[in-house]
Coordinates of C-alpha atoms and ligand atoms in Angstrom, one line a residue:
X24 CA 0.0 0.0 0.0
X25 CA 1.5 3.6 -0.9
X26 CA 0.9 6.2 1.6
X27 CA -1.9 8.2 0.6
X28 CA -1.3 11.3 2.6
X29 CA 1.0 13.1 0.7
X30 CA 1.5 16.7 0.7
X31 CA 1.7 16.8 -3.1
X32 CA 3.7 19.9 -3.4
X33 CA 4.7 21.1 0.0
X34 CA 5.6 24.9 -0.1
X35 CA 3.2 25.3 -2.4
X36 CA -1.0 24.5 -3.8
X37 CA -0.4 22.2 -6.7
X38 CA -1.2 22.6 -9.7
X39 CA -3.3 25.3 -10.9
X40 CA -2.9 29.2 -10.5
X41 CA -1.7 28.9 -7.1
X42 CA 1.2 27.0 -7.9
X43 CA 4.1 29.1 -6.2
X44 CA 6.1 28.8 -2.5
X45 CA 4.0 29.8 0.1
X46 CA 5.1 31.1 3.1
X47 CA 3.4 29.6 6.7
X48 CA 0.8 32.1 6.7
X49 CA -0.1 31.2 3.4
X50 CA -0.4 27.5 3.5
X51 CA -1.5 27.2 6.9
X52 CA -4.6 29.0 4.9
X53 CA -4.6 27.3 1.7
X54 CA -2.2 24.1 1.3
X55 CA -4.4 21.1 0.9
X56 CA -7.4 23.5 0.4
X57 CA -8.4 24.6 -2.5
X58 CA -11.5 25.0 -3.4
X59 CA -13.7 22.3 -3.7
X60 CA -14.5 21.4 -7.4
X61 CA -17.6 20.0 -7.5
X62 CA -19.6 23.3 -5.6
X63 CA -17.0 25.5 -5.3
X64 CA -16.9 25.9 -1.9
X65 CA -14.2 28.3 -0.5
X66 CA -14.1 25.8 2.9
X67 CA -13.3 22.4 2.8
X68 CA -16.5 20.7 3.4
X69 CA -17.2 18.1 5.8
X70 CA -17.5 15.0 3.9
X71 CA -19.5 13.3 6.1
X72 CA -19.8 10.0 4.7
X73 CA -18.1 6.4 5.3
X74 CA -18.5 5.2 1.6
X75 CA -17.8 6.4 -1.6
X76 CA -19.1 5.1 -5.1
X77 CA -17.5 3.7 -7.6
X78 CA -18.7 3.5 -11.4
X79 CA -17.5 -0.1 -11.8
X80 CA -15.9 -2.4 -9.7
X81 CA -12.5 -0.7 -8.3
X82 CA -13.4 2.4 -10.1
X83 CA -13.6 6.0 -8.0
X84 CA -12.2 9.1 -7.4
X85 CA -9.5 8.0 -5.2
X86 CA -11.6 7.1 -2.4
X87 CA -13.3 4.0 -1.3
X88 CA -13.9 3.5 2.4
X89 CA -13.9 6.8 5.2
X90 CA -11.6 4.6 7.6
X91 CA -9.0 4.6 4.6
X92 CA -9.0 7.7 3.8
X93 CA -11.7 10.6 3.8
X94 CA -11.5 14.6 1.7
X95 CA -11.3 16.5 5.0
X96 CA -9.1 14.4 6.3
X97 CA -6.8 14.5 3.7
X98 CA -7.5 18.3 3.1
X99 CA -6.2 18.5 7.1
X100 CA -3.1 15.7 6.1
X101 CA -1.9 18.0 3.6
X102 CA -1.8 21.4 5.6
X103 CA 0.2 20.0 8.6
X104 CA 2.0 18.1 6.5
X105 CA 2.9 21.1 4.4
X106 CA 3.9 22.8 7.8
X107 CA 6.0 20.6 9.0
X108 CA 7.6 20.4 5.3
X109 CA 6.8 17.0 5.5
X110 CA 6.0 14.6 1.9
X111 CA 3.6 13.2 3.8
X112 CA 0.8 13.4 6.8
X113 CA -0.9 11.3 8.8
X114 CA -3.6 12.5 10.9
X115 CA -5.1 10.3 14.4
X116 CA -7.8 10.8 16.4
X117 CA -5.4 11.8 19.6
X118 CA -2.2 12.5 19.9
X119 CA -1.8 9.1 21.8
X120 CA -3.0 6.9 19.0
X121 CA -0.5 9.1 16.7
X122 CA 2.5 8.1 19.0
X123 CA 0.8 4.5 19.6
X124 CA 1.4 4.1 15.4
X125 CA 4.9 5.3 15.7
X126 CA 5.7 2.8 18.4
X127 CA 4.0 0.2 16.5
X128 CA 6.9 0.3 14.1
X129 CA 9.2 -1.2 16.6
X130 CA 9.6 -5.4 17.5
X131 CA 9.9 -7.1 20.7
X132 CA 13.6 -6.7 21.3
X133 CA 14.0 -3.4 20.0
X134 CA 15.0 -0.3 22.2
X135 CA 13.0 2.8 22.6
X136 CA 15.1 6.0 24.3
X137 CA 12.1 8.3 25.8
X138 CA 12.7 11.5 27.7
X139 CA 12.7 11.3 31.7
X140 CA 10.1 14.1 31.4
X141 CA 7.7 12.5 28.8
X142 CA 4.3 13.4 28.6
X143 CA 2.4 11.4 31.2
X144 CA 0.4 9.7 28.8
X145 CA 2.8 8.5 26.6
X146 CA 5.3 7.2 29.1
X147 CA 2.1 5.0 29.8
X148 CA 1.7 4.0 26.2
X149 CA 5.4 3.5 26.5
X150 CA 5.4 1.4 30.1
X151 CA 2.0 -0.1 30.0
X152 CA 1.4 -1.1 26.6
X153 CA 4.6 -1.6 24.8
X154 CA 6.9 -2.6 27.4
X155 CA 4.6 -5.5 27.8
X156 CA 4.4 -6.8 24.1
X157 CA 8.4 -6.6 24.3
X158 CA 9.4 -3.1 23.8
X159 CA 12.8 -2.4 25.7
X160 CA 12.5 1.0 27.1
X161 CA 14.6 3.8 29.0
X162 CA 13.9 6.8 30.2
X163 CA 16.8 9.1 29.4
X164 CA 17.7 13.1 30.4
X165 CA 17.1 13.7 26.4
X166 CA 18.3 17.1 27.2
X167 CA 21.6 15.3 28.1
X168 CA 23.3 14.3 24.5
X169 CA 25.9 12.4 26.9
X170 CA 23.3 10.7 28.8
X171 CA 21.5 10.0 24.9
X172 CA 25.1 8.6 23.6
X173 CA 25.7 6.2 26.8
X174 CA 22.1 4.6 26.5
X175 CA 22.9 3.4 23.3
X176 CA 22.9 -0.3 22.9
X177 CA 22.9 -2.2 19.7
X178 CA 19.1 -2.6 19.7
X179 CA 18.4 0.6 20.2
X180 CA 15.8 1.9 17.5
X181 CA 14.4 4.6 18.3
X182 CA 14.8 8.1 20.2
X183 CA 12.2 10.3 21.0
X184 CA 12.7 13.2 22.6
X185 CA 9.6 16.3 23.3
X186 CA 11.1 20.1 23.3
X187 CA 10.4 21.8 25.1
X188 CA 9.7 19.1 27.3
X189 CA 6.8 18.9 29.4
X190 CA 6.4 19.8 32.0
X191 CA 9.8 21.6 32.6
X192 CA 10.4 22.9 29.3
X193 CA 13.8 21.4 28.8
X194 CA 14.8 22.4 25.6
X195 CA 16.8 19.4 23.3
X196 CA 18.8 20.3 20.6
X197 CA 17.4 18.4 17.7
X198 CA 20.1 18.6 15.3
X199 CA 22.8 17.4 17.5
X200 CA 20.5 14.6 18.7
X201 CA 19.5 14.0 14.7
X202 CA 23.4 13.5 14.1
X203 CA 23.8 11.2 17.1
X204 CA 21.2 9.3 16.3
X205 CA 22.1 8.6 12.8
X206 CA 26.0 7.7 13.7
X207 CA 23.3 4.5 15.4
X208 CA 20.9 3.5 12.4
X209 CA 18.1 5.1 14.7
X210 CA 15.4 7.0 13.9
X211 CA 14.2 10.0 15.7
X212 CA 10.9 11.1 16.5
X213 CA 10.2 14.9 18.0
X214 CA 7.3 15.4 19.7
X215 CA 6.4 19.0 18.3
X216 CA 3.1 19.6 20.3
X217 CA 4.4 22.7 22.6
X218 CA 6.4 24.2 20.0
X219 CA 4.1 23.7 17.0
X220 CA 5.5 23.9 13.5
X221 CA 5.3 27.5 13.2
X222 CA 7.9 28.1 16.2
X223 CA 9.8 25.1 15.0
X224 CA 10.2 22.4 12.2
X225 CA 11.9 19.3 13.4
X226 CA 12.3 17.7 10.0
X227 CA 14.4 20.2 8.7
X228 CA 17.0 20.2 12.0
X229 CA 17.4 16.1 10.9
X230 CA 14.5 14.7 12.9
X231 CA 12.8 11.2 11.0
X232 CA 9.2 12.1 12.0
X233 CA 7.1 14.6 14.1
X234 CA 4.2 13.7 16.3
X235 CA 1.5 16.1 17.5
X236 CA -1.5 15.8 20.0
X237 CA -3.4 18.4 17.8
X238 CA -5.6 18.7 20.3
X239 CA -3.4 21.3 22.1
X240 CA -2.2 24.4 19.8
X241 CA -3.2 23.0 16.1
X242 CA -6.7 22.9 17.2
X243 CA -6.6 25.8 19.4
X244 CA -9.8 26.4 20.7
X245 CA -10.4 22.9 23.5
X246 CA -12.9 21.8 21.2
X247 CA -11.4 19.1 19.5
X248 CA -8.9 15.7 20.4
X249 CA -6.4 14.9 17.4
X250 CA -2.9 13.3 16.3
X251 CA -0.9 13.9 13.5
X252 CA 2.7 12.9 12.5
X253 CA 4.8 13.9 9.4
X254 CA 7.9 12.4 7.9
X255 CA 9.3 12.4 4.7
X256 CA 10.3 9.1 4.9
X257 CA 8.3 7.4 1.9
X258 CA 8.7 3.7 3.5
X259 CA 7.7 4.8 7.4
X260 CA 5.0 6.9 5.9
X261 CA 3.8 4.0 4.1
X262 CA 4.2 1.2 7.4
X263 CA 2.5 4.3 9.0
X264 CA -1.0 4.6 6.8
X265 CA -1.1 1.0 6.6
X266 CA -1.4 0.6 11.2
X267 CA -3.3 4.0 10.5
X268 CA -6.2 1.4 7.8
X269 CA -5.3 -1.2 10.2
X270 CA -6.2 -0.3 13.1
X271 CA -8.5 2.5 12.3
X272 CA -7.5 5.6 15.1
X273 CA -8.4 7.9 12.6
X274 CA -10.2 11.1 13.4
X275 CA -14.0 11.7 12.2
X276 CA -14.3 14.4 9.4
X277 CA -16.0 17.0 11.5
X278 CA -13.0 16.5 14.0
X279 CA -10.7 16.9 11.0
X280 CA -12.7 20.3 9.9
X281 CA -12.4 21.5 13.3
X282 CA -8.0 21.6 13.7
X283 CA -8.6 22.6 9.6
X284 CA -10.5 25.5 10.4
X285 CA -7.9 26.1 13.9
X286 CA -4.5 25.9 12.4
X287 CA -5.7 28.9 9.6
X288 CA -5.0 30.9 12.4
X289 CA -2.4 29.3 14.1
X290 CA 0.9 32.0 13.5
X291 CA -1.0 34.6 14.9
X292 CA -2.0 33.2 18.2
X293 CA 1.5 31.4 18.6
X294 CA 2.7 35.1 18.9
X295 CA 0.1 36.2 21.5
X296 CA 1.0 33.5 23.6
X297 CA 4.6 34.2 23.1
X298 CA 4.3 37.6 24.3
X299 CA 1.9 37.2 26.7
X300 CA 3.7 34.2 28.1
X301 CA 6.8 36.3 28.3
X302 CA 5.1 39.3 30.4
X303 CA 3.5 36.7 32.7
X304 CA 7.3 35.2 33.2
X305 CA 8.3 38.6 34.4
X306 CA 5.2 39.1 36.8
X307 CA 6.5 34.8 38.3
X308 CA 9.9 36.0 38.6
X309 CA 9.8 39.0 40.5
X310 CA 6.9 37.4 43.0
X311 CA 8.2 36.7 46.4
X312 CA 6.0 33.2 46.5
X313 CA 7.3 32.1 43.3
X314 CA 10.6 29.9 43.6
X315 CA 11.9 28.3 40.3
X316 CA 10.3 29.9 36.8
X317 CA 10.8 27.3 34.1
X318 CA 10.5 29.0 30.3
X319 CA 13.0 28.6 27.5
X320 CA 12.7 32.5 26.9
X321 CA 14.7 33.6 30.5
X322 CA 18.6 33.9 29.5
X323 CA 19.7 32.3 32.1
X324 CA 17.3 29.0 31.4
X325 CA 19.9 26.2 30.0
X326 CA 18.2 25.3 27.2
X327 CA 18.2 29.2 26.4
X328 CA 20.8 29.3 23.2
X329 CA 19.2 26.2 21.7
X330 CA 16.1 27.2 21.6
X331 CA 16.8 31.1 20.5
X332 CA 18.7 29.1 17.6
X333 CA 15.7 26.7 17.0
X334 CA 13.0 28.4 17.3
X335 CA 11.2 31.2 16.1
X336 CA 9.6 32.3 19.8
X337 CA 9.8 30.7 23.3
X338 CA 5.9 29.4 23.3
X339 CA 3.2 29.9 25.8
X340 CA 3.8 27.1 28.0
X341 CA 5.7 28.1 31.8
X342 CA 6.3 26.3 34.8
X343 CA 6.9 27.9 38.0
X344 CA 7.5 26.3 41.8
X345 CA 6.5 27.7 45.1
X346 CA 8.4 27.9 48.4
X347 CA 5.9 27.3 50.2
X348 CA 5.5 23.6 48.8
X349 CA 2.5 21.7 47.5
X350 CA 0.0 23.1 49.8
X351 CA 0.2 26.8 48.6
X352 CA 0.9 25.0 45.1
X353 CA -3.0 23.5 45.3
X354 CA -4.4 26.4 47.0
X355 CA -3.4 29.0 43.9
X356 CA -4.1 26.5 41.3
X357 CA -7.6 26.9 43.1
X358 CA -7.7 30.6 43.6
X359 CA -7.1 31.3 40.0
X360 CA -10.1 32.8 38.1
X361 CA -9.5 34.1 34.8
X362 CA -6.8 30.7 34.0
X363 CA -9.2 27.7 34.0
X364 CA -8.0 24.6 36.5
X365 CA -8.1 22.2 33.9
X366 CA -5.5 19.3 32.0
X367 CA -4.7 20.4 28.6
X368 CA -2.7 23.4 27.2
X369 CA -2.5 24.9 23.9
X370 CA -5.7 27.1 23.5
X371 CA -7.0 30.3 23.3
X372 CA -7.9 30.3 27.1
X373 CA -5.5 30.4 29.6
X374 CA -5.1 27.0 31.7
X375 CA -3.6 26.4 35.2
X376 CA -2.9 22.7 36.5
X377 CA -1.4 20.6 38.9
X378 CA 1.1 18.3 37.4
X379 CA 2.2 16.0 40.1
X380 CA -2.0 15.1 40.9
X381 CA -3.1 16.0 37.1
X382 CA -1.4 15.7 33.9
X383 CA 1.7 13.4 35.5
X384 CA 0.1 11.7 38.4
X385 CA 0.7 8.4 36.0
X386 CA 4.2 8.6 36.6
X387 CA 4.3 9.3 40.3
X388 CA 6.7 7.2 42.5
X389 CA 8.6 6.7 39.4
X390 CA 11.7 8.4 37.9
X391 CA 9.4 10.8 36.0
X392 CA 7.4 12.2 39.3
X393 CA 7.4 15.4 39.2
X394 CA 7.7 17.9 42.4
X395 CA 4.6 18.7 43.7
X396 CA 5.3 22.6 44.2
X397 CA 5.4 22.8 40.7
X398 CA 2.2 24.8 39.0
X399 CA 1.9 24.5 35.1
X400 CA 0.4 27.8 33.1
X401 CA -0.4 27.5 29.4
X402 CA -1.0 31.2 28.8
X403 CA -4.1 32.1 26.5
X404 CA -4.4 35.2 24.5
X405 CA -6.4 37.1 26.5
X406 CA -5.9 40.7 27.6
X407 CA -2.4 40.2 29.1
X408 CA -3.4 43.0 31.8
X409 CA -6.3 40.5 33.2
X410 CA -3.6 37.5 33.4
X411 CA -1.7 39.5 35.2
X412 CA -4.0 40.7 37.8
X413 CA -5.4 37.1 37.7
X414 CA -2.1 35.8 39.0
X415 CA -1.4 38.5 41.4
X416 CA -4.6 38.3 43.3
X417 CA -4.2 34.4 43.3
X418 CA -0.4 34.5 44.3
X419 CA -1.9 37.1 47.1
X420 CA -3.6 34.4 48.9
X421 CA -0.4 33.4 50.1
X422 CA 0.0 36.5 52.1
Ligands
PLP28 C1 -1.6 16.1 25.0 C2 -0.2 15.6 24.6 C3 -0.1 14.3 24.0 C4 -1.3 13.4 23.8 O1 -2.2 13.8 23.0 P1 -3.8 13.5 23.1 O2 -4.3 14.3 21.9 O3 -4.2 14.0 24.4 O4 -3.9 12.0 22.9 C5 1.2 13.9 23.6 N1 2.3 14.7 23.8 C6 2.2 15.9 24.4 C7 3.4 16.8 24.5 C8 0.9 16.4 24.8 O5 0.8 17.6 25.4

């Protein structure tokens, strides 16, 4: 089976009067969009059907069956795919079953390196599911090349690393690790979901493919759960669609019009949250209550140069500890008014969480716990004034 998610002409529409290099604005608006020929219509619509039919037996217009492959879902394949500079796109229905696909490419016996900061839920995936069907696994200080290099063995696979990493926001320097990885006939995998392709593009600093949970910035709005990975690797694309048929994660086309309609507008809010994560970083770090700040942005933050090299802003996403431990931790993560208490990060609303009891409490009592001081922020694009204020008043409570 060839992998039918191709991006035919990434950097550009195709054939056609639109055939010229884009830049992200542009094909975050239009690649994989154009409008449809049978009506016209300027949006992709939502081809909500599971069949297609054919004129004789074999004969259609390139689709047969939704779970194979369906017109908004392949409108939404090509975009990120075009974002990421990818050949080809494969969009999930979560980020999860995304990464589940990837893993899938591994056998028992092979060796997976995965940060010692993963995302809770795929350090389960990881642990839970895979380590049990034979998958060797370690978690590694990705942000360490040194530690990367000396968990090497000769069944080592596969690397994947998340940067910034969540939920400290270690930054990894992709090309080095590309380069290192290589030297071992591995492949490596970049979890892009903080970062986003428009503040980084993975594939182009060496990576081998790029996962997303579009359900965080891509969608943008909390509305919608979504995976996506891009390669341009013609025979792991093609291994890819053929777990993505086989076992059918794929997302519905309503949930495919829905991160369509969110990533058109994705470069402009990456750049509100960028600045208004950067003022709120200011507000953390001269608070009295506030002990550690963790945001690539602050010079003095060691993943600092990296990620001023490899990326186009810092993000929206900022950690921050306490002094006065996990009890004043819980109490302003309840105090907040204006940042939701809620999992999740990545949308136009400003979130607060827990991580130790929330988004990592998979991981607790292992070598991934995180402290329990530590509040997570994923700064919205409100008014930046009323984030402010927001956090003062619940930092306050702390007297
Ligand atoms: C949310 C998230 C995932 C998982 O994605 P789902 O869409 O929730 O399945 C994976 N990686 C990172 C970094 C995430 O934030």
């Amino acid at each position: 089976m060839s992998p039918p998610s191709t991006a035919d002409n990434p950097g550009g529409l195709g054939a056609g009067r639109h055939s010229i290099a884009l830049g992200f604005e542009s094909l975050a608006i239009h690649a994989g969009q154009a409008p449809d020929p049978s009506t016209g219509a300027v949006v992709t619509p939502i081809f909500q059907t599971s069949t297609f039919a054919q004129s004789a037996v074999g004969q259609h217009l390139g689709y047969d069956y939704a779970r194979t492959a369906n017109p908004t879902r392949s409108a939404l394949e090509r975009c990120l795919a075009a974002l990421e500079g990818a050949t080809y796109g494969l969009a999930f229905a979560s980020g999860m079953a995304a990464a589940d696909a990837l893993l899938r490419q591994l056998r028992p016996g092979d060796r997976a390196l995965i940060p010692d900061d993963a995302y809770g839920g795929t350090y389960r995936l990881v642990s839970k599911i895979h380590a049990p069907a034979g998958l060797d696994y370690l978690p590694v200080a990705t942000h360490d090349l040194k530690a990367i290099a000396e968990a090497f063995t000769d069944n080592t696979r596969m690397v994947w690393v998340e940067t910034p990493s969540n939920p400290l926001l270690r930054v990894i320097d992709i090309a080095a690790v590309a380069q290192l990885v290589h030297q071992h006939d591995a492949v490596l995998v970049v979890d892009n979901t903080f970062a986003t392709p428009y503040l980084q593009q993975p594939l182009a600093l060496g990576a081998d493919a790029v996962v997303h949970s579009t359900t965080k910035y891509l969608g943008g709005h909390s509305d919608v759960v979504g995976g996506f990975v891009a390669t341009s690797d013609e025979d792991l694309a093609s291994r890819l669609a053929f777990v993505q048929n086989s076992a059918g994660a794929v997302p519905g086309p309503f949930d495919s019009f829905l991160v369509l309609r969110g990533v058109k507008t994705l470069a402009v809010r990456m750049d509100r949250h960028c600045t208004n994560a950067a003022t709120v970083v200011e507000l953390l770090r001269s608070h009295p209550a506030v002990d550690q700040v963790y945001y690539p942005g602050i010079p003095t933050h060691p993943g600092h140069d990296i990620a001023a090299r490899q990326m186009r802003g810092f993000g929206g996403m900022i950690s921050f500890t306490l002094h006065a431990g996990e009890a004043a931790a819980l109490a302003v993560a309840g105090a907040t008014r204006l940042f939701t208490l809620a999992e999740s990060l990545g949308a136009v609303e400003s979130l607060i969480e827990h991580p130790h009891r929330m988004t990592h409490a998979s991981v607790v009592g292992s070598a991934l716990a995180v402290d329990p001081a530590l509040l997570r922020l994923s700064v919205g694009i409100e008014t930046v004034d009323d984030l402010l204020s927001d956090l003062s008043q619940a930092l306050g409570i702390l007297g």
